[in-house]
XYZ file of C-alpha atoms in Angstrom:
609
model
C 93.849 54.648 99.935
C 94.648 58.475 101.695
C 98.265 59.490 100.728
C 100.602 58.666 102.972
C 99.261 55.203 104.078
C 101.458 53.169 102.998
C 103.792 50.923 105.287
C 107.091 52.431 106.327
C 110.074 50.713 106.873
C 112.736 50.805 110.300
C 115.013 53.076 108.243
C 112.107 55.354 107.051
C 110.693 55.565 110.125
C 113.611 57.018 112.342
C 114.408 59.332 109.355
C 110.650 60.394 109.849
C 111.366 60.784 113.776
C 114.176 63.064 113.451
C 112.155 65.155 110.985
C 109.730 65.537 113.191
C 111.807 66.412 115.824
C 113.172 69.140 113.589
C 109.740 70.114 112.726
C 109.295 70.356 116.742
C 112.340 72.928 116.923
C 111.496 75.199 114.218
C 107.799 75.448 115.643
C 109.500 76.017 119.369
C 111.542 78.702 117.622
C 108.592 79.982 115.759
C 106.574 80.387 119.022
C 109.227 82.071 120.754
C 109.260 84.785 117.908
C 105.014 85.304 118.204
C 104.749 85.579 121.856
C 106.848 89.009 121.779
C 104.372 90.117 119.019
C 101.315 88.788 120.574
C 100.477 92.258 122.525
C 98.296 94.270 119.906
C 98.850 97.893 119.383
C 96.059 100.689 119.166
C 95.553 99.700 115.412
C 95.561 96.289 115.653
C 92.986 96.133 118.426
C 91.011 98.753 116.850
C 90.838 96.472 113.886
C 89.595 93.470 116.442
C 86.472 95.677 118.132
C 85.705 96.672 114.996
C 85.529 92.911 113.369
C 83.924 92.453 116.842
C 81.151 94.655 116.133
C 80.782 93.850 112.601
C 79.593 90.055 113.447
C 77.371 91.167 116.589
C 75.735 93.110 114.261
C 74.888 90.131 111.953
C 74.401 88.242 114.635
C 71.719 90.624 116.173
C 70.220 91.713 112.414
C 69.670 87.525 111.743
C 68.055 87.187 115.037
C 65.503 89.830 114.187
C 64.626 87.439 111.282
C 63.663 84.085 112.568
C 62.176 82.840 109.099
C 66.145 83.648 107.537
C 67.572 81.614 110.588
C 65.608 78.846 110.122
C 65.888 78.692 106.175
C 69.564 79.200 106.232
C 69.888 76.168 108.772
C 67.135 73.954 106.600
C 69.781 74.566 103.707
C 72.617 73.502 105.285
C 71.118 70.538 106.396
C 69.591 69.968 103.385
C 72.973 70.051 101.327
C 75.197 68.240 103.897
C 72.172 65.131 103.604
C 72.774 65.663 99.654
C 76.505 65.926 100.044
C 76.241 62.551 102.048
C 74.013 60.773 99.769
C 76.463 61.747 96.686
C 79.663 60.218 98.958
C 78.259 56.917 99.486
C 77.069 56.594 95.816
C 80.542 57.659 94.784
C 81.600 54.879 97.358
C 79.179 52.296 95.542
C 81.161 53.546 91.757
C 78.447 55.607 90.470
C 79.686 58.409 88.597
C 78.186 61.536 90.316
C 78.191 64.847 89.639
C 79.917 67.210 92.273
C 77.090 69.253 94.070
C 78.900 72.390 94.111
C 82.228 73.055 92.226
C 84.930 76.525 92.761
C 83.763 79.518 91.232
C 85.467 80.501 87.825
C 89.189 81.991 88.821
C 89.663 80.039 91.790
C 92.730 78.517 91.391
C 93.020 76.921 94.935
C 91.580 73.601 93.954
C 93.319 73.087 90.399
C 95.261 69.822 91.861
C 93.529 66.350 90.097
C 93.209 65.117 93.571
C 90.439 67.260 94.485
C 87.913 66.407 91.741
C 89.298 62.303 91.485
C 89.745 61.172 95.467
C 86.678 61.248 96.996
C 88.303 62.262 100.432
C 89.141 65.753 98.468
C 86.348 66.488 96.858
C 83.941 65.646 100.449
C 86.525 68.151 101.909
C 86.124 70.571 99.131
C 82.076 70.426 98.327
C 82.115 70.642 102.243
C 84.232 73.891 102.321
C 82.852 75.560 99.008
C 79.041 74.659 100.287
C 80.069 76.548 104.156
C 81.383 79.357 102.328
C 78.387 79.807 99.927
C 76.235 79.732 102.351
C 77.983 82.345 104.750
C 78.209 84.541 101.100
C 74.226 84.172 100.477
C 73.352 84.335 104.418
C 74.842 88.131 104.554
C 73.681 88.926 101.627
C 70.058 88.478 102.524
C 70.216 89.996 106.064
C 68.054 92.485 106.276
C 68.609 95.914 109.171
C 71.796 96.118 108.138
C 73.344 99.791 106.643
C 75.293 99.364 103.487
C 78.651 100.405 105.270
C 77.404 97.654 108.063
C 76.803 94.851 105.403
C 80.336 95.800 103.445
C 82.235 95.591 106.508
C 80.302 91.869 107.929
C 81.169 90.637 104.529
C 84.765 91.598 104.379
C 85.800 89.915 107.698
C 83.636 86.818 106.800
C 85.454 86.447 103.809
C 88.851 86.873 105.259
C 87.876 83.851 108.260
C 86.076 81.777 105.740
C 89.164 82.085 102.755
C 91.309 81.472 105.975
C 89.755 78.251 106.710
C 90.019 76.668 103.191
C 91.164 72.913 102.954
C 94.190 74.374 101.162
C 96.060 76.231 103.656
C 96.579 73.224 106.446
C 98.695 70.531 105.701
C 96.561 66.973 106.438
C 93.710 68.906 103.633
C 95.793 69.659 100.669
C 97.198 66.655 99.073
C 99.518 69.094 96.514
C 101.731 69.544 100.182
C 100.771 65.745 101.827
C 102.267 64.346 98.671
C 105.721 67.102 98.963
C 106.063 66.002 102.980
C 105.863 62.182 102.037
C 108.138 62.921 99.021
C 110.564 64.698 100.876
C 110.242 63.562 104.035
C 108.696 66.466 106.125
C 111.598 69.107 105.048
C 109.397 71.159 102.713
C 107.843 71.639 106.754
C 110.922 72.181 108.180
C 112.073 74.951 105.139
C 108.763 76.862 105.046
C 108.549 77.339 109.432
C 111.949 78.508 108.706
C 110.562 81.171 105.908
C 107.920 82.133 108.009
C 110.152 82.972 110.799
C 112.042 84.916 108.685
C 108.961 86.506 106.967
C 107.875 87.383 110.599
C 110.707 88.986 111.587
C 110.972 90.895 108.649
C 107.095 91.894 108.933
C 105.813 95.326 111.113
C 102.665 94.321 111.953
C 100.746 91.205 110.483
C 102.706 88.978 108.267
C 104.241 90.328 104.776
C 104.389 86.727 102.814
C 108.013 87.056 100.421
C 106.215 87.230 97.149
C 109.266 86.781 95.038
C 112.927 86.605 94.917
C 113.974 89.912 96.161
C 117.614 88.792 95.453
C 117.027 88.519 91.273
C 116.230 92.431 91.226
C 118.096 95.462 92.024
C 116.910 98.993 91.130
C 118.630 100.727 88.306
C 120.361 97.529 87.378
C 117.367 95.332 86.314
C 114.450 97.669 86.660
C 114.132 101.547 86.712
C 116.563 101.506 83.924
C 115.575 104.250 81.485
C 118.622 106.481 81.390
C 118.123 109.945 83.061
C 119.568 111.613 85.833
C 118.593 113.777 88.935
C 118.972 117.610 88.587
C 116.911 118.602 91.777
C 116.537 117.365 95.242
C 115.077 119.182 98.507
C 114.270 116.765 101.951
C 110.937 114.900 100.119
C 112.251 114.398 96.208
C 114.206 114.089 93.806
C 113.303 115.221 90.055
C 114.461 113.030 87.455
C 115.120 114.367 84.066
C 115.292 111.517 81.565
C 117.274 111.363 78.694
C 116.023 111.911 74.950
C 115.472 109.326 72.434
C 114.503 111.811 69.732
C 115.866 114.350 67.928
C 113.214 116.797 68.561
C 111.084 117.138 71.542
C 107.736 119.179 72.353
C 108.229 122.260 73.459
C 106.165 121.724 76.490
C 108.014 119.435 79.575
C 106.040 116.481 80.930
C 105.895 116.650 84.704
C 105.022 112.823 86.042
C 103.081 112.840 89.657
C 103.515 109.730 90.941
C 102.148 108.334 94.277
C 104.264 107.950 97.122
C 102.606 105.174 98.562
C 105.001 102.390 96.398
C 107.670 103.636 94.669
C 107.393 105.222 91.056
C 109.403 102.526 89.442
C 106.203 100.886 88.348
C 105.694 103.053 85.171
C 109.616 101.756 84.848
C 110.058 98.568 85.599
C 111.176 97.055 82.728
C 112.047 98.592 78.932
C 109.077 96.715 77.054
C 106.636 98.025 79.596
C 107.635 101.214 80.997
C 105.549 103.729 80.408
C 108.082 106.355 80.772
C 110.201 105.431 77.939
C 107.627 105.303 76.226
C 106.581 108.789 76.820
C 110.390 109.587 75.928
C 110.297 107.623 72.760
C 107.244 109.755 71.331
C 108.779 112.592 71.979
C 108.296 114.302 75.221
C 110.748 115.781 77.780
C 110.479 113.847 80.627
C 110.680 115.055 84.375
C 109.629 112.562 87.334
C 108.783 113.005 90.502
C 110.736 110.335 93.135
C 109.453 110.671 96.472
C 111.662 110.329 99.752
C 110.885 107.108 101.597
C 110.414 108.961 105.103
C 110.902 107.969 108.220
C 110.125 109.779 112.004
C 111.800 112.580 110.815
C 109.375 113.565 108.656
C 106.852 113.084 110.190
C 105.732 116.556 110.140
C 104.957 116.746 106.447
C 101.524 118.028 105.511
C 99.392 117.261 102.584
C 100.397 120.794 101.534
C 104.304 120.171 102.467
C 103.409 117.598 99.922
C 102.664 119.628 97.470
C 104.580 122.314 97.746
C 107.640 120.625 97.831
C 106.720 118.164 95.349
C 104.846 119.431 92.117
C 105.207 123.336 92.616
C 109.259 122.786 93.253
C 109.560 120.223 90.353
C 107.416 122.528 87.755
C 109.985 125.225 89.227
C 112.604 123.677 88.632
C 111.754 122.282 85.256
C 111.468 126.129 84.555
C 114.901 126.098 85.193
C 116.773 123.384 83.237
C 114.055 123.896 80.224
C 112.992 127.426 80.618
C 109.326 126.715 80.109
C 107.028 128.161 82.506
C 104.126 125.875 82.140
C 103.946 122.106 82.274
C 101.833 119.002 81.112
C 100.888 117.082 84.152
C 100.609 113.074 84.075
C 99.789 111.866 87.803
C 98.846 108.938 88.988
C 97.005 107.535 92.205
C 97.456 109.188 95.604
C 99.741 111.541 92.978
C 96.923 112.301 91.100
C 94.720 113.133 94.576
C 98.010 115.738 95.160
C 97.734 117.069 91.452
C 94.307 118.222 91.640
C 94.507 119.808 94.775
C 98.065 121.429 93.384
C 95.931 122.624 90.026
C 93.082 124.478 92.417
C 95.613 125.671 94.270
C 97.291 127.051 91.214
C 94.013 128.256 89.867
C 93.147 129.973 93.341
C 96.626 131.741 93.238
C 96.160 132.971 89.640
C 99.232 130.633 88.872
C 97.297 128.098 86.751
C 98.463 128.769 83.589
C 101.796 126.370 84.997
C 99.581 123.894 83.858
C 98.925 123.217 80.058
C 97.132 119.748 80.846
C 96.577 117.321 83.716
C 95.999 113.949 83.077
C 95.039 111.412 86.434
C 95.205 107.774 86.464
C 92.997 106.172 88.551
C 93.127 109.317 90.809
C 90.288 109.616 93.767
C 88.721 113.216 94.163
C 85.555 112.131 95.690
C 85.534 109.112 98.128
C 82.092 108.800 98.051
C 82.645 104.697 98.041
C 86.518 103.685 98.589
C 85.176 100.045 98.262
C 86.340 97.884 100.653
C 89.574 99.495 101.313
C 86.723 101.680 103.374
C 86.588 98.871 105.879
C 89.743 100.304 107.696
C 88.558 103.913 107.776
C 85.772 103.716 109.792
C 85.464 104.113 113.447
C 86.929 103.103 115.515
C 89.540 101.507 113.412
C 90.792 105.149 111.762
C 91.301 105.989 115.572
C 93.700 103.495 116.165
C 95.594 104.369 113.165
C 95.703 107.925 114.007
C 96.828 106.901 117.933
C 99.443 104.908 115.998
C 100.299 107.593 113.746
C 100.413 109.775 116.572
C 102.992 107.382 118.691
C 105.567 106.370 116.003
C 105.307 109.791 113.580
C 105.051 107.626 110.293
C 102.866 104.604 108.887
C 105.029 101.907 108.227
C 104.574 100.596 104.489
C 104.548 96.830 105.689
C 101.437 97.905 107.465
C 99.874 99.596 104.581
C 100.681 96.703 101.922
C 99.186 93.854 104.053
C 96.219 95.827 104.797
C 96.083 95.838 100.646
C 96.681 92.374 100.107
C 94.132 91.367 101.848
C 91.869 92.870 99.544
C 92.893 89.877 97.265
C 93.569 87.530 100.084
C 93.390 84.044 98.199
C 95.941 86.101 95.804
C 98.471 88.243 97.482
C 98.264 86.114 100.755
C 97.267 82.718 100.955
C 98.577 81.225 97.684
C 101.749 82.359 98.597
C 101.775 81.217 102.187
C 100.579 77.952 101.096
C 103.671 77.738 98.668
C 106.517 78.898 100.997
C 105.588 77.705 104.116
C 103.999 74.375 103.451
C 105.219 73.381 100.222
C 108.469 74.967 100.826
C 108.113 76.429 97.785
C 111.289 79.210 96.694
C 108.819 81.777 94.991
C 110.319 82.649 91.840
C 111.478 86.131 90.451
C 108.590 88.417 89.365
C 109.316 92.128 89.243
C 105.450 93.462 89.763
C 105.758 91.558 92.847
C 109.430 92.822 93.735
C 107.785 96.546 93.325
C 104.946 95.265 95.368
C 106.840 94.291 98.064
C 109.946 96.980 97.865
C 107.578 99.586 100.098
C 107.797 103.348 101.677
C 106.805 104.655 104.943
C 103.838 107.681 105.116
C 104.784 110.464 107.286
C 101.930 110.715 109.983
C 100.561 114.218 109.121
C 100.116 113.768 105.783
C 98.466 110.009 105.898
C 96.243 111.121 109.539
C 94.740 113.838 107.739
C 94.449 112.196 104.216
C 92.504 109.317 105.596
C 90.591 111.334 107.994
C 89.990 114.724 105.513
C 89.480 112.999 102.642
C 88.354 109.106 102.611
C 86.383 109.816 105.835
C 85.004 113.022 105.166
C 85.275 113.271 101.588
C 86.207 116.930 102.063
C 88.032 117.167 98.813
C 84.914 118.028 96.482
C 82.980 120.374 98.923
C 84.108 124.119 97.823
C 86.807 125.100 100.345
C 86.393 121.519 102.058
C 89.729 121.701 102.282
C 92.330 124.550 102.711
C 96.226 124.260 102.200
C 98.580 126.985 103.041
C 95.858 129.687 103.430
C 94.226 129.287 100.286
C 90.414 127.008 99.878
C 90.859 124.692 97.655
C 87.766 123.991 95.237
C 88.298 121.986 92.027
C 85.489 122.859 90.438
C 87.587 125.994 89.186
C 90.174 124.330 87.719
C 89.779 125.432 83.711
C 93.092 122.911 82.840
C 92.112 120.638 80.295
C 91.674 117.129 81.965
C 92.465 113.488 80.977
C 91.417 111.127 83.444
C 91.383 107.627 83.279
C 90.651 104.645 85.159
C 90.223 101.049 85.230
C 87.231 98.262 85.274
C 88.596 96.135 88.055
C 90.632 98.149 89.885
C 90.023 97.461 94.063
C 91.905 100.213 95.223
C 90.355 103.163 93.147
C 86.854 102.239 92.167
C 86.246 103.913 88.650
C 82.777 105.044 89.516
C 83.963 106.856 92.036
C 86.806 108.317 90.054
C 84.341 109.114 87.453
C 82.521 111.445 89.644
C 85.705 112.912 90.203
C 85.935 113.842 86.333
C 82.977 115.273 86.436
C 83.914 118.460 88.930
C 86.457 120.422 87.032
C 84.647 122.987 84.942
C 87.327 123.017 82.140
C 87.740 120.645 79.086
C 87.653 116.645 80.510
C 88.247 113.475 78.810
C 87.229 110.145 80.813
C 88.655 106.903 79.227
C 88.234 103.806 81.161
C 90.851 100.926 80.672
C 90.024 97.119 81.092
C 92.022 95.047 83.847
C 92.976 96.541 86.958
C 94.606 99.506 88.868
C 98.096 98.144 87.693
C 97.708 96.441 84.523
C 95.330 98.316 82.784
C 97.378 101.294 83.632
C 101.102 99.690 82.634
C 99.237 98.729 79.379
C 102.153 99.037 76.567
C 100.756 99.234 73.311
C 102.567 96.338 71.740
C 100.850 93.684 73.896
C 97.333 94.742 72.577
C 95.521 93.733 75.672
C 92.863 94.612 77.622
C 91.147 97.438 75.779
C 89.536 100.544 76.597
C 86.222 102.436 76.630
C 85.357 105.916 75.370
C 82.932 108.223 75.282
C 82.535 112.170 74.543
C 79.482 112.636 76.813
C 79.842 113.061 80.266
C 76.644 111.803 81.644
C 75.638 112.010 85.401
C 76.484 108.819 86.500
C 79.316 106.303 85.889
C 76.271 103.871 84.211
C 75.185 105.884 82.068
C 78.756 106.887 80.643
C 79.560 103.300 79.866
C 75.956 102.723 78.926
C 77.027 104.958 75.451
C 80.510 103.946 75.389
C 82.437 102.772 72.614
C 84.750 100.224 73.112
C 88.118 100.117 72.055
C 91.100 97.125 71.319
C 94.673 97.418 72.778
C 96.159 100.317 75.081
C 94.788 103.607 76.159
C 98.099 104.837 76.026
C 98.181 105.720 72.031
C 94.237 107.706 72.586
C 96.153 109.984 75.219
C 99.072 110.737 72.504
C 96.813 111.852 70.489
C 94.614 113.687 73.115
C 97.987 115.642 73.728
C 98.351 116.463 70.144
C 95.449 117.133 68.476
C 94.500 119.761 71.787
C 98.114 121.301 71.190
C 98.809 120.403 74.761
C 102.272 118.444 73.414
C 102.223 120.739 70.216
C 103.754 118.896 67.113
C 104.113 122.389 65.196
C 106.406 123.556 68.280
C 109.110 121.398 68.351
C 112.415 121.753 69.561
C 115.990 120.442 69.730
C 115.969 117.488 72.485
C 117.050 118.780 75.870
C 119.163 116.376 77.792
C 119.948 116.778 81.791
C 122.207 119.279 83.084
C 121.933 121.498 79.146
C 119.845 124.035 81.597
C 120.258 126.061 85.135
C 120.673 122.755 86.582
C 123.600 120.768 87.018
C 123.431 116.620 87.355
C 123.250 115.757 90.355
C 123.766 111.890 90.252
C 122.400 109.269 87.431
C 118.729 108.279 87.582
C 116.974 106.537 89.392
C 118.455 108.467 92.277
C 119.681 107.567 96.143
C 115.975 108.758 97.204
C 114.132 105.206 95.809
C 116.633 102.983 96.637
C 115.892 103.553 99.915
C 114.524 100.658 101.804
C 111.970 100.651 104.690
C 114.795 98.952 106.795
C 116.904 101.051 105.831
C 115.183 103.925 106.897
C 114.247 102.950 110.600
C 117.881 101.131 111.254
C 116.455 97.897 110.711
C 118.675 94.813 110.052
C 119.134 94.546 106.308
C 117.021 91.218 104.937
């Protein structure tokens, strides 16, 4: 018997009709808040052509190839006849095994019902056997470029993960069983969410991931104590306070990126990686970048970087009177480091930088993975006409375009649980970083996509040139840490690893496990993950892990003692610990500043959620 079948009495009945009827109003309502939003702009229908021309493309390479037409179609016939003749034996009580069951790490079909009702598990062999065969059917098409056969695959995946049993109602009986049990107003409570997600979304839909109420920065997270002792129109620089006695002689300047906010190497005490660096020692300065809005939507790449490292390792001259720094940069920061460093180097100013260490930091874009799927023509147009129009990315944009690089993830498995379970999602602070995002100015992010993911003008000599000067980082002589991260989908570690292999100075390459968050907010105490090293730096990424050694725990102790057995954080050269405002610079206001509490909202006079 299918859930829900039961008889209902008079009572239950009208209680169901009004339910409904309230379902009826909230989907009215919901409808009335699309239809404003149904007129795409030049992103969003550069984004459709280009899924457009992605499936005519299949379409016309499988049409070239009349044997892989027919054998795909003999297959699916072939298993739908076996999936058949498995039902009815099921039917007759013969204990069959499934013909196809979810891949390891698919946690949409955990629910008993799915393996024990034989209405389920038809629905899900049916769905799982479609999707395979989609999977294996672009994989074997032939005429097809690499970028062609990335980009067919991505939007396949994103229709065929959107057409899983799981996300409608009558197909998953985890939310048939929470409408009968509740009566329909886990329906009712999730159109309501959506609406609100909707209105609070850009472009798209930004699913809440969390309880944004349970978290508020430099209450809960961003708490290591520190102030601000600098500030121009894109940062402040945070100087934290000591934990030690004595501190190296050397200052630590962080790089964040400024695509998020830099709270994730603080988000909590027993993972932040900035106390952390405090507690072994270092002086501490951190980057916090301005959440812009049209204003600033003038800012160049070298804007960028002259008001963001070159200031900061200024002022840290200041309040410490050090003239050099160590560098620690991460991401998009870590793109901005480099280029600061052969800047520096082309100058004659790079002895400012004792060390530079990049965490899963792109130099050559060589393959972006599939983020790449939104740079190509004509999509990149379309951003750059939106760019042009509005002066700034919006950062809703940006972090829906990343989720759905995990879609079953960071998209579905939530919108399954708020809007038709009518789930509350429950207070994760990852997530409330994920979702707490900042704007991009539109010269900066136009030519960043355009100069550097597109082109990959970054490691040609002079590729690039910022205030006057050719940038070409295979002069930069600063000792180099970089490391990176085995699953990471946002900075693919081969392609960082060619990166490490330009700079014609000392370079260490470490690669963590995990991915491009945790195996970089890897605190030592948890021992997980692990890491790989190895001396050599081989030609290719292969090769490198080919004679690597690997590692238990955190990278975070084999960069300590990178810094200190180099001299970079030089344990003979200690000194009393300096605490904000001792220097040139006065306190400004306590850590974590006014600059990254600032909300996207916020910024562009929205309504406050």
């Amino acid at each position: 018997m299918q859930p829900g079948s039961e008889a209902f009495s008079q009572a239950e009945l009208e209680a169901w009709s009004a339910q409904i009827q309230a379902i009826g109003e909230e989907y009215k309502a919901l409808l009335e808040d699309l239809i404003p939003r149904m007129v795409p702009d030049d992103a969003a229908q550069s984004v459709h052509a280009h899924m457009r021309e992605a499936f005519q493309a299949g379409a016309e390479s499988l049409m070239q190839d009349p044997t892989l037409l027919w054998e795909t179609q003999a297959r699916l016939v072939q298993d739908q006849f076996q999936l058949w003749q498995n039902g009815m034996r099921a039917l007759a009580g013969e204990a069959v095994e499934p013909l196809i069951t979810p891949a390891r790490g698919d946690r949409r079909f955990q629910d008993e019902a799915w393996t024990s009702d034989p209405h389920y598990l038809a629905i899900m062999q049916q769905y799982l056997l479609f999707s395979r065969w989609v999977e294996e059917l672009i994989e074997r098409l032939d005429g097809l470029s690499a970028e062609q056969k990335r980009n067919l695959a991505f939007y396949a995946r994103q229709l065929v993960n959107a057409m899983a049993p799981t996300n409608f109602v009558s197909t998953n009986p985890e939310v048939m069983r929470r409408t009968i049990e509740t009566r329909g107003e886990n329906l009712v409570e999730g159109l309501a969410r959506l609406r609100q997600d909707l209105l609070a979304s850009a472009e798209g839909l930004n699913v809440t991931m969390t309880d944004r109420s349970a978290f508020t920065v430099g209450e809960n997270i961003a708490v290591t104590p520190g102030s601000v002792v600098y500030e121009n129109e894109l940062i402040q620089l945070i100087q934290y306070a000591p934990t030690t006695e004595q501190t190296f002689k050397t200052p630590l300047l962080i790089v964040p990126p400024w695509i998020n906010k830099y709270y994730i190497l603080d988000l909590r005490q027993d993972n932040s990686l900035v106390k952390w660096l405090v507690d072994q020692g270092h002086t501490v300065f951190l980057i916090s970048w301005r959440n812009p809005g049209p204003e600033q939507g003038d800012l160049t790449w070298a804007d960028y970087m002259q008001l963001g490292p070159i200031n900061a390792m200024e002022a840290i001259e200041q309040a410490t009177g050090e003239k050099s720094v160590n560098l620690l940069s991460y991401c998009v920061g870590g793109t901005l480091a480099g280029s600061t460093v052969a800047y520096l180097t082309s100058t004659r100013r790079g002895r400012k930088v004792k060390s530079a260490t990049y965490m899963t930091s792109l130099w050559d874009f060589r393959d972006p993975g599939e983020i790449g799927v939104f740079l190509g023509e004509p999509v990149l147009s379309g951003i750059e006409a939106k760019l042009e129009q509005d002066g700034y990315l919006d950062g809703r944009i940006m972090a829906y375009s990343f989720n759905l690089l995990r879609e079953n993830d960071l998209f579905w498995s939530f919108y399954i649980n708020n809007y038709l379970k009518g789930d509350i999602p429950a207070p994760f602070d990852l997530l409330y970083w994920n979702t707490d995002g900042t704007n991009l100015p539109a010269a900066t992010h136009g030519w960043y996509l355009r100069h550097l993911y597109a082109e990959n003008r970054l490691v040609e000599p002079g590729g690039i040139e910022l205030d006057g000067v050719k940038i070409d980082l295979r002069k930069i002589s600063v000792p180099s840490y970089f490391v990176s991260t085995r699953d990471d989908h946002i900075a693919k570690w081969n392609s960082t690893y060619y990166g490490a292999l330009l700079p014609k100075g000392p370079v260490k390459f470490v690669l963590g496990g995990s991915g491009h968050i945790a195996g970089i907010v890897n605190p030592p105490h948890k021992n997980k993950y692990g890491f790989w090293t190895n001396d050599a730096l081989p030609p290719t990424p292969e090769e490198w892990l080919e004679g690597a050694e690997a590692h238990e725990g955190s990278w975070w102790p084999n960069w300590q003692a990178w810094m200190t057995d180099n001299g970079y954080a030089d344990a003979e050269k200690m000194v009393p610990a300096r605490q904000p405002g001792d220097g040139e610079l006065d306190i400004l206001e306590p850590a974590p500043g006014r600059f990254v509490r600032m909300t996207i909202p916020e910024v562009l006079g929205e309504p406050q959620a």
